[in-house]
Coordinates of C-alpha atoms in Angstrom, one line a residue:
X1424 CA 161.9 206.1 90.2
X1425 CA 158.0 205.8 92.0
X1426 CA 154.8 205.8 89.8
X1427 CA 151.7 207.2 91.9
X1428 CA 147.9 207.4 90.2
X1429 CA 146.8 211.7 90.5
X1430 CA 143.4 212.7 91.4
X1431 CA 142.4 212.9 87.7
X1432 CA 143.2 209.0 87.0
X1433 CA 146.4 209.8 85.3
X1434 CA 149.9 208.2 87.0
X1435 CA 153.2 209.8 86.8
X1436 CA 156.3 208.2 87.0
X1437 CA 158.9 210.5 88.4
X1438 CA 162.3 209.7 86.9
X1439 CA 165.5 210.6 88.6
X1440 CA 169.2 211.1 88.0
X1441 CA 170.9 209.6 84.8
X1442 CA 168.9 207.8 81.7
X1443 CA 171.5 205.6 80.0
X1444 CA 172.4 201.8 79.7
X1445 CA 172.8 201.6 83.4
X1446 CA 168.8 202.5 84.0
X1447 CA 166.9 202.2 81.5
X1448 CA 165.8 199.0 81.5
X1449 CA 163.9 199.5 84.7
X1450 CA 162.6 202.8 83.4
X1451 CA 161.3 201.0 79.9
X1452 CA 159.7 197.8 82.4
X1453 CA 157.8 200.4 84.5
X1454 CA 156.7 202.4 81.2
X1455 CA 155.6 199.2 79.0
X1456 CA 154.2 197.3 82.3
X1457 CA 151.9 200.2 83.6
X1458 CA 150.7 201.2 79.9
X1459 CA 149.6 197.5 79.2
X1460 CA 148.8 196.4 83.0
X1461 CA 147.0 199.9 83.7
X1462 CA 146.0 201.2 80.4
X1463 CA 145.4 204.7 82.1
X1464 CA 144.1 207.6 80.3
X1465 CA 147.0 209.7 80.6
X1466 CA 150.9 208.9 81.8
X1467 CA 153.2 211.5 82.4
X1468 CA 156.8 211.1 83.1
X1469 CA 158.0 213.8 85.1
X1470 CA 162.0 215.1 84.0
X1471 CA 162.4 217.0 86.6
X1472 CA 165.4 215.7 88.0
X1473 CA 166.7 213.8 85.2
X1474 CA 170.4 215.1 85.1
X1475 CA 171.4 213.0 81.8
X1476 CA 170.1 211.3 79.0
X1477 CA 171.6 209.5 76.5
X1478 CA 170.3 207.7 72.9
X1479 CA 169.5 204.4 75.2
X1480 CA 167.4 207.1 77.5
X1481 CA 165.8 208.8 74.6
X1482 CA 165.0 205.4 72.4
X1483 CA 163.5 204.4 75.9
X1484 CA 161.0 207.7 75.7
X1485 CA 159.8 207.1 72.0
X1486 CA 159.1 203.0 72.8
X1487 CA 156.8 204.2 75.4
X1488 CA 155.3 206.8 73.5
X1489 CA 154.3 204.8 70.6
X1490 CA 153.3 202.1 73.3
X1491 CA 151.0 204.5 74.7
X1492 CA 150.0 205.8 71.2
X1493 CA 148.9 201.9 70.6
X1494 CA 146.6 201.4 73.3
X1495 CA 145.2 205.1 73.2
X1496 CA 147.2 206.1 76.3
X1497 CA 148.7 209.7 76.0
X1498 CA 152.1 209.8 77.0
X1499 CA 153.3 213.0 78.3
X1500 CA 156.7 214.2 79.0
X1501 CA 156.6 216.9 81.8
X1502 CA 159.6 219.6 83.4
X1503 CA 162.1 218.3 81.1
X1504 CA 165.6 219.6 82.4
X1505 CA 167.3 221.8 80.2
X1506 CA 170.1 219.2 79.2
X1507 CA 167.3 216.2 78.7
X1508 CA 165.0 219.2 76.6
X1509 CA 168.1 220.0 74.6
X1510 CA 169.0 216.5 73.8
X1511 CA 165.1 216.2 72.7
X1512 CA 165.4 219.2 70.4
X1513 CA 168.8 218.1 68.9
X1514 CA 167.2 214.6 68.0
X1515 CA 163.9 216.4 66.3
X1516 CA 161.7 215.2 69.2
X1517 CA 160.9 217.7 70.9
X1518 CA 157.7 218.6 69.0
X1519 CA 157.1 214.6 68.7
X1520 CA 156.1 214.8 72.7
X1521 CA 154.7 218.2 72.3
X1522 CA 157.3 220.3 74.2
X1523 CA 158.0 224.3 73.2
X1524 CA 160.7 225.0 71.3
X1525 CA 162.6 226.1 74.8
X1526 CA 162.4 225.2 78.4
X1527 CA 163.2 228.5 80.1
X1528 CA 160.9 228.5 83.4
X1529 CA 158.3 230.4 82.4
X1530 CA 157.7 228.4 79.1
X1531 CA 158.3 225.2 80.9
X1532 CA 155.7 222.4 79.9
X1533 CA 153.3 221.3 82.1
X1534 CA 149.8 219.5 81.5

């Protein structure tokens, strides 16, 4: 996982490989310490190359969402991978973080 600040002001954590009890505590200590440390404007977590997610993973995604919401931040989920996008739209999140309805290439989410 790395966090870098874009042009624009916004930072991106890029995630990768597996969301479940194993890593999501670092995730959820780099989501909750950059929201309140760096209060940016915008944070996107990029999914690209998440390959699994599990409840832990997702629970982790809608504390740092309603994080964000608290302190104005917009949280952003982008490139979801078809597994973690379909384990969003099972739950009912998928529309919570603003995602289409599918995440074929060409309708894939970007900000």
């Amino acid at each position: 996982m790395t966090t870098r600040r874009q042009a624009d002001g916004a930072i991106v954590v890029d995630v990768r490989g597996s969301l479940d009890a194993a890593t999501v505590g670092a995730l959820r200590e780099t989501l909750l310490g950059t929201i309140q440390r760096e209060r940016p404007v915008t944070l996107i977590v990029d999914l690209t190359f998440v390959t699994f997610m599990d409840s832990q993973g997702i629970g982790t995604l809608v504390t740092g969402y309603n994080v964000a919401r608290e302190v104005g931040t917009k949280f952003v989920l982008r490139n979801p991978s078809e597994f973690v996008h379909r384990q969003l739209r099972v739950t009912g999140l998928a529309e919570m973080f603003g995602l289409p309805p599918s995440s074929s290439p060409s309708q894939s989410y970007t900000p």
